[in-house]
XYZ file of C-alpha atoms in Angstrom:
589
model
C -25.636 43.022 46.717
C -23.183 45.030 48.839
C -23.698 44.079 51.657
C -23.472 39.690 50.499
C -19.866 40.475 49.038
C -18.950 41.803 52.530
C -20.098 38.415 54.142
C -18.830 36.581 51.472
C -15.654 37.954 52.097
C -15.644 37.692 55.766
C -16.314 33.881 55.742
C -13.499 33.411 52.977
C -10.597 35.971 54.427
C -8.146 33.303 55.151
C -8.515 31.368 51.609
C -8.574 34.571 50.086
C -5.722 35.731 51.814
C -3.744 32.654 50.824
C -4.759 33.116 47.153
C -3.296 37.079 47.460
C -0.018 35.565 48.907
C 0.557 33.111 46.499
C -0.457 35.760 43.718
C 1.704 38.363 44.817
C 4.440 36.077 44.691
C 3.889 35.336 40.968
C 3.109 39.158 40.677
C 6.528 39.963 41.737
C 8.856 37.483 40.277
C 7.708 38.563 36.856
C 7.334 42.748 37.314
C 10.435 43.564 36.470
C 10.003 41.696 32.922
C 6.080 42.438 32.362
C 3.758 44.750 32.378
C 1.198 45.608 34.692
C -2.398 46.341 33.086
C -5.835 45.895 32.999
C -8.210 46.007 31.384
C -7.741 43.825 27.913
C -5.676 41.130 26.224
C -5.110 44.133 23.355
C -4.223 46.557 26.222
C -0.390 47.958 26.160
C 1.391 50.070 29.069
C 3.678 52.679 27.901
C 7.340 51.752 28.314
C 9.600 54.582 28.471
C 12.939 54.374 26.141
C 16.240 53.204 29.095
C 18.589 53.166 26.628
C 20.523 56.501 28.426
C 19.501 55.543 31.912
C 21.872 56.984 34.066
C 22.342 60.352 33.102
C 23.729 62.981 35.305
C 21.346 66.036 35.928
C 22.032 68.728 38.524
C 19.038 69.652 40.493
C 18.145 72.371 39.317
C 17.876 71.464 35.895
C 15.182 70.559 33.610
C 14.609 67.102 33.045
C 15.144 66.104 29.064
C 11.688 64.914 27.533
C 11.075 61.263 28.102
C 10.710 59.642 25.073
C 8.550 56.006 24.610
C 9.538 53.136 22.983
C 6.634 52.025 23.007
C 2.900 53.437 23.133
C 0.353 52.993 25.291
C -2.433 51.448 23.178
C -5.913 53.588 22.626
C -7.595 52.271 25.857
C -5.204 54.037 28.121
C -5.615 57.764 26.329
C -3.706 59.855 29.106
C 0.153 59.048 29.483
C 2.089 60.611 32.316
C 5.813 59.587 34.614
C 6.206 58.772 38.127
C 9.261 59.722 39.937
C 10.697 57.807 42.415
C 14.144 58.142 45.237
C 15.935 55.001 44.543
C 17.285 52.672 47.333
C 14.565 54.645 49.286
C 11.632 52.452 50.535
C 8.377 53.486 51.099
C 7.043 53.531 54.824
C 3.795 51.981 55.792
C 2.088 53.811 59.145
C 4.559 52.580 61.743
C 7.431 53.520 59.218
C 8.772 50.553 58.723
C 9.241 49.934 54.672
C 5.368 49.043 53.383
C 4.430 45.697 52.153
C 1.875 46.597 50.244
C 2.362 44.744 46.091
C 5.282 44.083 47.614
C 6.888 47.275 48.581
C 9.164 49.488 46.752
C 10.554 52.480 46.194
C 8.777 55.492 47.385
C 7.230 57.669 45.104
C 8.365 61.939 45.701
C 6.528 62.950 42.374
C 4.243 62.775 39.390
C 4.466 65.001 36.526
C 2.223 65.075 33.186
C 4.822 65.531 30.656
C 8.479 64.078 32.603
C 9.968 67.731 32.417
C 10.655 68.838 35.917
C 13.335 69.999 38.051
C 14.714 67.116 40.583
C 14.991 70.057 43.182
C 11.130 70.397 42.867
C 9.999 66.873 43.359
C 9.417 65.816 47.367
C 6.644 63.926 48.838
C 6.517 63.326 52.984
C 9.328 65.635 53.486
C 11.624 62.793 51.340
C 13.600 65.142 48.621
C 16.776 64.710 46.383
C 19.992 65.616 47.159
C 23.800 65.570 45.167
C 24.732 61.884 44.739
C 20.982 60.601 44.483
C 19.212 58.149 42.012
C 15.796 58.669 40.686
C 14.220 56.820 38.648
C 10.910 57.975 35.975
C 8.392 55.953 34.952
C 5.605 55.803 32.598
C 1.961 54.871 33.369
C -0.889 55.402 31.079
C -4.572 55.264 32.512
C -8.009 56.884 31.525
C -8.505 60.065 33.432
C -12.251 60.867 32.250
C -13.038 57.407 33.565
C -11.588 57.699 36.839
C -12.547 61.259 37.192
C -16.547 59.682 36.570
C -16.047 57.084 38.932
C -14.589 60.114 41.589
C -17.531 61.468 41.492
C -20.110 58.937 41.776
C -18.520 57.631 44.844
C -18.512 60.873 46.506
C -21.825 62.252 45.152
C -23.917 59.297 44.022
C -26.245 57.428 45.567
C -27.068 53.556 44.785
C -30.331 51.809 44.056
C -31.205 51.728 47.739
C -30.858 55.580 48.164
C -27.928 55.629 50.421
C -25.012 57.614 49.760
C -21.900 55.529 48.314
C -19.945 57.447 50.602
C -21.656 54.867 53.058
C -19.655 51.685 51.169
C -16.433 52.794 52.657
C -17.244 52.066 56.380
C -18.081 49.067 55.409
C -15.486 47.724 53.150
C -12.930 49.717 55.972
C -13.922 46.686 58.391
C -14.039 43.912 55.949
C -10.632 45.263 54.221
C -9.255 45.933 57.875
C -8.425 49.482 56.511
C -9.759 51.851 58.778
C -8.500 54.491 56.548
C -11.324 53.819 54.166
C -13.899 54.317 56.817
C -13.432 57.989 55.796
C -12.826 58.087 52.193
C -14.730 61.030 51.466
C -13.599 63.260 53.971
C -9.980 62.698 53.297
C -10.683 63.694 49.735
C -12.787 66.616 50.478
C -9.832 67.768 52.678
C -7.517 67.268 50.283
C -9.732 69.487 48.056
C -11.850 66.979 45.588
C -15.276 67.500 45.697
C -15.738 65.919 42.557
C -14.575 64.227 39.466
C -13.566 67.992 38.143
C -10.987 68.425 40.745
C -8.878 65.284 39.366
C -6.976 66.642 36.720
C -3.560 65.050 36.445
C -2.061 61.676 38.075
C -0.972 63.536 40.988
C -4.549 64.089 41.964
C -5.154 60.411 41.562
C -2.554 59.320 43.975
C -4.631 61.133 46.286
C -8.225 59.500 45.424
C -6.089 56.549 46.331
C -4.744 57.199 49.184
C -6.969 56.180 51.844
C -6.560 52.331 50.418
C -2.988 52.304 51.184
C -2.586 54.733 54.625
C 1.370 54.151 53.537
C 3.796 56.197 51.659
C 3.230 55.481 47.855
C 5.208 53.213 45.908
C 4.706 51.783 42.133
C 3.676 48.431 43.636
C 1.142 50.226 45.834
C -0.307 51.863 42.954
C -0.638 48.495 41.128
C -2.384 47.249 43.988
C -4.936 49.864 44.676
C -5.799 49.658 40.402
C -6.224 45.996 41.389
C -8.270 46.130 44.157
C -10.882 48.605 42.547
C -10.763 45.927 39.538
C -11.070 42.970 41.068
C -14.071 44.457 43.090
C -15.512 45.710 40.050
C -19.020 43.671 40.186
C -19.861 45.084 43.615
C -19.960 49.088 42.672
C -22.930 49.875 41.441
C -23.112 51.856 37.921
C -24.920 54.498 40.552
C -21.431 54.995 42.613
C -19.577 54.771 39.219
C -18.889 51.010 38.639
C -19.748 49.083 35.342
C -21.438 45.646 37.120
C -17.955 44.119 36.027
C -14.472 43.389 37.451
C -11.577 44.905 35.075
C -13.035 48.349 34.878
C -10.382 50.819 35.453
C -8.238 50.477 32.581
C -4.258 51.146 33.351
C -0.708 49.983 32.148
C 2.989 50.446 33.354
C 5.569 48.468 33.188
C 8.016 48.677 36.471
C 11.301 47.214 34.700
C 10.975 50.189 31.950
C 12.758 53.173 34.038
C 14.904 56.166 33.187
C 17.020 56.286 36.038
C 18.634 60.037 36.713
C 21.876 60.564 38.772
C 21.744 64.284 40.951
C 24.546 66.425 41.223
C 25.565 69.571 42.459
C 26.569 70.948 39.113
C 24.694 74.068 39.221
C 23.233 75.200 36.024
C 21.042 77.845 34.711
C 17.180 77.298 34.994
C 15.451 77.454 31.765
C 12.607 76.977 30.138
C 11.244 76.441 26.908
C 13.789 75.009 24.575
C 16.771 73.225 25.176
C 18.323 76.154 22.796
C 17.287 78.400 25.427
C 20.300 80.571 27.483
C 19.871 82.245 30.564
C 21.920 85.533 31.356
C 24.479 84.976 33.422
C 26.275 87.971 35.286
C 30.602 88.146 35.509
C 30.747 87.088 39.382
C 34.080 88.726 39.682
C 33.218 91.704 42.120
C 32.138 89.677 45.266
C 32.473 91.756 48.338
C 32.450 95.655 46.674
C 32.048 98.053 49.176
C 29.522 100.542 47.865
C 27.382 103.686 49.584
C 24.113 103.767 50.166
C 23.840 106.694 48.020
C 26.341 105.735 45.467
C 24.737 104.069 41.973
C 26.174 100.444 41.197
C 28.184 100.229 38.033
C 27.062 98.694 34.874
C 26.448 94.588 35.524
C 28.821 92.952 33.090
C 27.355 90.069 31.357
C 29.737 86.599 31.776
C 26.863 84.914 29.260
C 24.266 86.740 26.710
C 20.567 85.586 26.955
C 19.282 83.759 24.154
C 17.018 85.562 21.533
C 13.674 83.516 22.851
C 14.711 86.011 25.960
C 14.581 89.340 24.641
C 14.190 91.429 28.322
C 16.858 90.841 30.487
C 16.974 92.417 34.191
C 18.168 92.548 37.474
C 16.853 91.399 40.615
C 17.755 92.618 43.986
C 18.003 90.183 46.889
C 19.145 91.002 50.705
C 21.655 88.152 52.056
C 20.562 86.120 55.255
C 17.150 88.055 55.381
C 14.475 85.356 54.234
C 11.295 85.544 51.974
C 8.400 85.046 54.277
C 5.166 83.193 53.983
C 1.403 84.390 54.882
C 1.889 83.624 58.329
C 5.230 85.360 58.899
C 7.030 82.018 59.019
C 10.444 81.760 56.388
C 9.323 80.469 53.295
C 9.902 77.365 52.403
C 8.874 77.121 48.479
C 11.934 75.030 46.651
C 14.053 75.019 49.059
C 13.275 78.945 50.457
C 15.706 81.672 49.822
C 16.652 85.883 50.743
C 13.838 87.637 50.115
C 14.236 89.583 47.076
C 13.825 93.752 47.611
C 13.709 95.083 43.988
C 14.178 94.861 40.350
C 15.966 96.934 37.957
C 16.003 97.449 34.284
C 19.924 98.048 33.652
C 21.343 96.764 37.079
C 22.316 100.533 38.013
C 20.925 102.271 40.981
C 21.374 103.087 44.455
C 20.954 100.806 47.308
C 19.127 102.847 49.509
C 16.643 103.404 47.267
C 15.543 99.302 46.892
C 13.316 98.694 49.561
C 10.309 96.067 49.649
C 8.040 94.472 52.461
C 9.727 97.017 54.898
C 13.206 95.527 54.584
C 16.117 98.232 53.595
C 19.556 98.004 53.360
C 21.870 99.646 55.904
C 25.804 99.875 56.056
C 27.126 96.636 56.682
C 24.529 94.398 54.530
C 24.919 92.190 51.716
C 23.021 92.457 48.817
C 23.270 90.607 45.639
C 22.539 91.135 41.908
C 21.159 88.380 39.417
C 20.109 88.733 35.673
C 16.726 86.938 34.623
C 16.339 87.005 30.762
C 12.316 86.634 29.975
C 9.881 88.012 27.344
C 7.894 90.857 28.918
C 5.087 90.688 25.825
C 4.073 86.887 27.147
C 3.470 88.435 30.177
C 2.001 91.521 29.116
C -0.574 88.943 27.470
C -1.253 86.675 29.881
C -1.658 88.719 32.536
C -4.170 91.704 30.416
C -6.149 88.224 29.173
C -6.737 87.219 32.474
C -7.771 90.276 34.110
C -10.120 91.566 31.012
C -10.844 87.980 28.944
C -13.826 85.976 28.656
C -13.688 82.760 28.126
C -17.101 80.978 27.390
C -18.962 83.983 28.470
C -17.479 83.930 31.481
C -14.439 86.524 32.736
C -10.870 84.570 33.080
C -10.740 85.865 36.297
C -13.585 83.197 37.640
C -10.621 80.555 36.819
C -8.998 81.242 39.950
C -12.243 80.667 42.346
C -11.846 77.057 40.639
C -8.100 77.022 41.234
C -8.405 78.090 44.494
C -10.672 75.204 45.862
C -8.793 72.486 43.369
C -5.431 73.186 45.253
C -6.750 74.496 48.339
C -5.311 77.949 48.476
C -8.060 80.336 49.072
C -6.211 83.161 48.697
C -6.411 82.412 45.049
C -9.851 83.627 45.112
C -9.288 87.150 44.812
C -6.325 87.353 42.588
C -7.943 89.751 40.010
C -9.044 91.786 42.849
C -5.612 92.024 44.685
C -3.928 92.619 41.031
C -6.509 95.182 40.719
C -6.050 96.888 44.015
C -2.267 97.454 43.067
C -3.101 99.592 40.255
C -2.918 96.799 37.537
C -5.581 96.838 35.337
C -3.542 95.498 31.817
C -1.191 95.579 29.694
C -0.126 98.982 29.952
C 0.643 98.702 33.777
C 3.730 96.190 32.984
C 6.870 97.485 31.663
C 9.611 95.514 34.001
C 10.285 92.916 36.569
C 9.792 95.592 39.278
C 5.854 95.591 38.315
C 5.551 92.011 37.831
C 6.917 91.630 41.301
C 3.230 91.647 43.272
C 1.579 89.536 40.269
C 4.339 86.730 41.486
C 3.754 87.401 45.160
C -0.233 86.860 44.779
C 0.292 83.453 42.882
C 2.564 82.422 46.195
C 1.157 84.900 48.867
C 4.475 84.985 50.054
C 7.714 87.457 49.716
C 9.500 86.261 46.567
C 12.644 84.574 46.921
C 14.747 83.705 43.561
C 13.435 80.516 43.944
C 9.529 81.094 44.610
C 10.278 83.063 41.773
C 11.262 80.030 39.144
C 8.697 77.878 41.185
C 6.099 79.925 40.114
C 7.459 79.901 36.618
C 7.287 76.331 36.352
C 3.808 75.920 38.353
C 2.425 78.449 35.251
C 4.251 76.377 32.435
C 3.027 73.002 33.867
C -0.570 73.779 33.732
C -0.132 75.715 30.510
C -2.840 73.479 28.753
C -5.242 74.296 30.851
C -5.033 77.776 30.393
C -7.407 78.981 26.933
C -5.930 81.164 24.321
C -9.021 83.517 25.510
C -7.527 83.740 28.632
C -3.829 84.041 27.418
C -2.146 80.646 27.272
C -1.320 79.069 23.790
C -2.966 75.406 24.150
C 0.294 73.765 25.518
C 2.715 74.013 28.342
C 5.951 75.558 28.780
C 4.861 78.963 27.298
C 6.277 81.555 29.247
C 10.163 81.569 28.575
C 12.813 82.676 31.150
C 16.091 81.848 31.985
C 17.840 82.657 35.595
C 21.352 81.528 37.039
C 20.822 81.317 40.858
C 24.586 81.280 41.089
C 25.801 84.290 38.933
C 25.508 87.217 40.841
C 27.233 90.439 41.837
C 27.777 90.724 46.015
C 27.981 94.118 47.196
C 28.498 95.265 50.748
C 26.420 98.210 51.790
C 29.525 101.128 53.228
C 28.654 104.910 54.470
C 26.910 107.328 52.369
C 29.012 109.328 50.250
C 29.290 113.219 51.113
C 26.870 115.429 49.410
C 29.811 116.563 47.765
C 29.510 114.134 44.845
C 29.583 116.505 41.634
C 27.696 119.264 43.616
C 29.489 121.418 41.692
C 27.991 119.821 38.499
C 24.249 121.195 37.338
C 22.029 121.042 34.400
C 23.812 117.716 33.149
C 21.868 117.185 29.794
C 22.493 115.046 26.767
C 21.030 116.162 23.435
C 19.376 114.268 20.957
C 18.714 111.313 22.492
C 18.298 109.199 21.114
C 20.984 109.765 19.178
C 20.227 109.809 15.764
C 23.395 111.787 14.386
C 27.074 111.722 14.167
C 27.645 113.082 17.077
C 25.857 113.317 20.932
C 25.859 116.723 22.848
C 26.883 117.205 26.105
C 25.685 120.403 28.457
C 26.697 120.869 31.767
C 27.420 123.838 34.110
C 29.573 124.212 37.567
C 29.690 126.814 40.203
C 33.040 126.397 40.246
C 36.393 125.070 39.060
C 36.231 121.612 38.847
C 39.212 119.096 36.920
C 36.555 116.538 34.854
C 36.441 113.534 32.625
C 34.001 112.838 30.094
C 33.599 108.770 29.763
C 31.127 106.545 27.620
C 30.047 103.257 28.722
C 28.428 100.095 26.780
C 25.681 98.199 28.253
C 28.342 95.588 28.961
C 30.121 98.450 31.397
C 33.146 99.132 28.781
C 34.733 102.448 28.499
C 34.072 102.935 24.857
C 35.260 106.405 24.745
C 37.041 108.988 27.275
C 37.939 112.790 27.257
C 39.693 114.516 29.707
C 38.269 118.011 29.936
C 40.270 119.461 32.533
C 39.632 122.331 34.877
C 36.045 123.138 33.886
C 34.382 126.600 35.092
C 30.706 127.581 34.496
C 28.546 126.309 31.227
C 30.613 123.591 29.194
C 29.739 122.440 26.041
C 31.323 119.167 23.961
C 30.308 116.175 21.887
C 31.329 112.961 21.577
C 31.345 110.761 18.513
C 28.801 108.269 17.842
C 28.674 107.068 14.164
C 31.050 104.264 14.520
C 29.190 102.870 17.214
C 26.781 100.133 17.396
C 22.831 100.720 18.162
C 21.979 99.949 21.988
C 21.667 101.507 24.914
C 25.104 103.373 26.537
C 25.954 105.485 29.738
C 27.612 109.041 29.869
C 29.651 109.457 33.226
C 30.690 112.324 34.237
C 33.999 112.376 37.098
C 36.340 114.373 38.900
C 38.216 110.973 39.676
C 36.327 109.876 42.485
C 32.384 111.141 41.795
C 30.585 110.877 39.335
C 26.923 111.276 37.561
C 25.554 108.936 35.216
C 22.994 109.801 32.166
C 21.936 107.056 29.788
C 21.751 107.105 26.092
C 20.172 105.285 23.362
C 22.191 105.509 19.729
C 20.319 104.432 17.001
């Protein structure tokens, strides 16, 4: 049967080609009013609502959630957007702009829901810069059916016994695509081994791929659903077909787009709500010369984070020294970025003490300070579910053998075990950024930059459906909150080390009760000699709330400082003879 349709085919080529001509041309002087689908008269493509096409959107924000105007109907059950560079053709093999449905834009994404960030999106090295289109599409097609038909082809066998692997040399020479003479190998490289490993339309751009050995478009997509239909009869119901032409069900319609306009604007990254605030830190100290042994001051906080982010931190990140990948190579995850070299709870400590991956900082180096507002009990859950859950008898942790072979990073593997390894075994072993660090690094296997960091945010919320409540996720996506300004940060310059003289005269520095449940905190120091002192108290926001100029101080020193009229939070006691100083925190409750 297989083999006749190849002859037939043969003897008609030029006919048939002349019929494809004349059909494309009807094809494309009516796609930009109507749809493209297949596989009924009742069947309706999803056409995503235009009506505020043109938006502006700075790269590194979140996409708004498309909304339809109109359904796909109950034949096409999974609904998901195509993004593509406007004004930018796709490029057959020569690279000269494809012909295939009669070329188009090229495609640089998919994603299942049409929330992204533009900065993320690139396919063949094409991404989005300031002053760019895109536009977003919506297609709706039946996964579980082309996810059967996946693996028949690449496992099945027909009624002669032969592999249906085998069909593809054959239909490479009578299709002249010599791409298709290895089908199956391109998709086992690409990681599909079966139907399983096609989860999402990105995954079926690749099963496609070898009948189009171009850069994608929307036409070429049309035209690969197309050819599989209109071949329908000759795939055998062993290698997944259904003895009938119209077969793989699918809808879009290409004059329905949401067209986006990049800027440079740059704005906080977010995620889940669009209520959601990210920290932002005062950038008005650029350049501060501090020591090496000398603590930071108190960040200042420009912008509060939202309640949805209840931990806010700091992250440490060395200027002009770059995050590197497994093979020692600058890393190149959204766009790269410094390699970060610490975390800190309140944004107060001393730069010699951040070190990470071997890199230090020395006099002379820049080093900046961001907030990142998140909710440490998400990932307190997610992470002690994944290491200690079961999900259908089986441990969470056997998800990432799967993961590792569906995206082909084998390091994913032994995630549990490297997590492990580090001394984290649960909950209990996460308190603050600084221990989440590794988990971040072992989901990249690379140094985290800021923006490895918010890539591997969004990788986690994207797939959140397919991560069981039993293994920490919530059934949906977009459930792990954060919120991170890449562009509000303190700069410090790294200067000498301060003399050892800094309050050596001070000892036993103690603050009593603290927390500070009463009307007033006590304050115990001694000195071994005569030193002229003042007393300060700080707010989390670095504001001198109170001062008291002790004077010349000699020996043990006893005073207290009035805390009834202040506000619950945490607060800082500094101690200073005018130029150093020592620190102690507080809580008042």
């Amino acid at each position: 049967m297989v083999c006749s349709f190849f002859i037939l085919k043969q003897k008609n080529m030029k006919t048939i080609n002349l019929l494809q001509t004349f059909v494309l041309f009807l094809n494309l002087s009516t796609f930009a009013i109507a749809q493209n689908k297949c596989c009924s008269i009742s069947t309706v493509a999803p056409e995503i609502n235009t009506t505020t096409s043109g938006t502006s959107i700075d790269l590194n924000q979140m996409t708004v959630t498309p909304t339809l105007t109109v359904n796909a109907s109950p034949d096409l059950p999974n609904v998901e957007y195509i993004i593509t560079k406007k004004g930018v053709a796709a490029l057959d093999s020569q690279g000269q702009p494809s012909s295939i449905g009669g070329g188009g834009d090229v495609i640089i994404g998919t994603d299942v829901d049409g929330v992204f960030i533009p900065a993320n999106q690139t396919r063949y090295n094409i991404a989005l810069a300031a002053g760019d289109m895109f536009d977003v599409m919506a297609i709706g097609y039946d996964l579980a059916l082309i996810q059967e038909l996946t693996d028949s082809l690449l496992n099945g066998s027909n009624g002669n016994g032969q592999p249906c692997c085998n069909m593809f040399s054959l239909m490479a020479i009578v299709l002249s695509e010599p791409a298709l003479a290895g089908f199956c190998d391109t998709l086992n490289n690409a990681g599909i081994y079966s139907g399983a490993d096609v989860t999402s339309f990105e995954d079926v751009l690749t099963v496609f791929s070898p009948f189009v050995e171009d850069q994608f478009s929307v036409e070429a997509i049309v035209y690969v659903f197309d050819l599989i239909n209109g071949n329908g009869t000759y795939i055998s119901p062993e290698c997944g077909g259904t003895a009938s032409n119209d077969f793989v069900p699918y809808g879009l319609n290409g004059g329905e787009r949401y067209t986006y306009h990049a800027t440079t604007t740059v704005l906080a990254n977010t995620c889940c709500s669009s209520a959601t605030v990210a920290p932002e830190l005062n950038p008005g100290l650029h350049g501060t010369l501090i020591a090496t042994n000398e603590n930071t001051p108190s960040p200042v906080l420009a912008v509060n984070a939202s309640p949805d982010l209840p931990t806010v931190e700091y992250l440490i990140t060395k200027r002009n020294e770059a995050a590197l990948d497994a093979l020692g190579q600058p890393d190149t995850t959204q766009g790269g970025g410094d390699v970060v070299i610490g975390a800190d709870e309140d944004g107060i400590f001393m730069p010699m003490d951040k070190t990470r991956h071997g890199v230090t900082l020395v006099v002379g180096d820049t080093f900046d300070i961001t907030a990142i507002g998140y909710d440490l009990s998400v990932w307190q859950t997610l992470v002690d579910s994944i290491l200690n859950g079961m999900q259908n008898g089986q441990p969470c942790c056997d998800l990432f053998s799967l993961l590792a072979t569906a995206s082909n990073k084998p390091y994913l593997a032994g995630f549990c075990d490297s997590i492990a390894n580090l001394g984290i075994s649960g909950a209990g072993d996460l308190n603050n950024m600084e221990e989440l660090l590794p988990i971040f690094e072992e989901l990249n296997n690379t140094q985290i930059s800021l923006n490895s960091l918010v890539a591997t945010f969004e990788l986690l919320n994207n797939n959140g459906t397919y991560i069981s409540p039993d293994c920490g996720g919530t059934g949906s996506n977009n459930f792990i909150p954060y919120g991170i300004h890449l562009e509000k940060q303190y700069a410090y310059v790294v200067d000498n080390p301060l003399v050892v003289e800094k309050l050596s005269e001070v000892s036993l520095f103690m603050l009593y009760p603290n927390p500070a449940n009463t009307d007033a905190l006590n304050v115990y120091f001694t000195t071994k000699e005569v030193v002229d002192l003042t007393i300060n108290l700080f707010d989390a926001l670095g504001q001198r709330v109170h001062s008291q100029v002790l004077g010349n101080v000699s020996g043990d020193f006893n005073t207290t400082i009035p805390v009834h009229n202040l506000a619950s939070g945490m607060y800082y006691v500094e101690l200073t003879d005018g130029r150093n100083n020592q620190l102690l925190k507080v809580i008042v409750e």
